[in-house]
């Protein structure tokens, strides 16, 4: 990775908008230092400055710190000026090196608001992420003004990705024919949640799956799957049904390209005798069996888990970086760090992300070689 970071100096005019005569630290140096700080769980810009100073001798083996360590203001200012396209290249380098890159992917798309980026006259940054949960890699992201703008941002994000051999999952609010068209043109497949915002499409699917005789036939054909889990003083039963008898639905809703299946999920939770039930419907562009359908539906949780980790591990919602580009770039760097924390080796198994960060921060000289090789 250090070779990739250093290589941007060859194309720095594409990523670095600083005036050449004012540059004291190469862009690669600043990005390497910020990346290392994030990997070690160092949260604020001032804490990064302190961490770099305390580890100057170790970090100086990888980048030139002969002019001293950069201040927190310098770190934040440079990151706010970096062209976010650089981070797309960083993402691609990881995606290409993934051992499972040639296999089918489940791409979960969802948005997250960085609440700490809010100011008196500024709405917080909202970032839409495409996440490969199987490989735990963020494949791309775009920033929007708020959640309501996701519908226009998602097609732009999907066009940046290689969707071949992939199934894209998106929440119901963004189940739109334009988004489905982008996925199909990219030679991917979709599994899109359907709610009342789709009007008669939701009504037709609801009527279909509320036919008791039909559900019985689907069960007989092996198109029903159930799981039962016991955890945290509750019992959760998940039922899945899938049907590919959808010619009638395609005729009623011809705007949905490659509509080849519909699915239903019912989650029943019994907690201390109180039973709750949630039913959801989906449209599919592929003819997978019911187990595949269940894996795709549950796989969408991976991006929600990623957003949860960003808040728990990095306390992202409490980080008060107000510059929107800096917040966007830090978000992308943190996602790469979460991936690497999964891949790195530690003396103990089953360490939490926070504990892994502590190991790195205390024994930096032992962990940097795993990522950047031995320098000096």
Coordinates of N, CA, C and O in Angstrom, one line a residue, residues 110 131 300-312 338 353:
X110 N -26.5 1.7 0.6 CA -27.2 2.4 1.6 C -26.5 3.7 2.0 O -25.3 3.8 1.7
X131 N -21.3 -1.5 -0.8 CA -20.4 -2.3 0.0 C -20.5 -3.8 -0.4 O -21.6 -4.4 -0.5
X300 N -27.9 -7.8 2.9 CA -28.0 -6.4 2.8 C -27.6 -5.8 4.2 O -27.2 -4.6 4.3
X301 N -27.7 -6.6 5.2 CA -27.4 -6.1 6.6 C -25.9 -5.7 6.7 O -25.5 -4.9 7.6
X302 N -25.1 -6.2 5.8 CA -23.6 -6.0 5.9 C -23.3 -4.5 5.8 O -22.5 -4.0 6.6
X303 N -24.0 -3.7 5.0 CA -23.7 -2.3 4.8 C -24.2 -1.5 6.1 O -23.6 -0.6 6.5
X304 N -25.3 -2.0 6.7 CA -25.8 -1.4 7.9 C -24.9 -1.7 9.0 O -24.7 -0.9 9.9
X305 N -24.3 -2.9 9.0 CA -23.3 -3.2 10.0 C -22.0 -2.3 9.9 O -21.4 -1.9 10.8
X306 N -21.7 -2.1 8.6 CA -20.5 -1.2 8.3 C -20.8 0.2 8.9 O -19.9 0.8 9.6
X307 N -22.0 0.7 8.7 CA -22.3 2.1 9.3 C -22.3 2.1 10.8 O -21.8 3.0 11.4
X308 N -22.7 1.0 11.4 CA -22.7 0.8 12.8 C -21.3 0.8 13.3 O -20.9 1.5 14.3
X309 N -20.4 0.1 12.6 CA -19.0 0.0 13.0 C -18.3 1.4 12.9 O -17.5 1.7 13.8
X310 N -18.6 2.2 11.9 CA -18.0 3.5 11.8 C -18.4 4.4 13.0 O -17.5 5.2 13.4
X311 N -19.5 4.2 13.6 CA -19.9 4.9 14.7 C -19.3 4.4 16.0 O -18.9 5.1 16.9
X312 N -19.3 3.0 16.1 CA -18.8 2.4 17.3 C -17.3 2.4 17.4 O -16.7 2.7 18.4
X338 N -11.1 -0.4 8.4 CA -11.9 -1.5 8.9 C -11.7 -2.8 8.2 O -11.6 -3.9 8.8
X353 N -12.5 -4.6 17.3 CA -11.8 -3.6 16.4 C -11.0 -2.6 17.3 O -9.9 -2.2 17.1

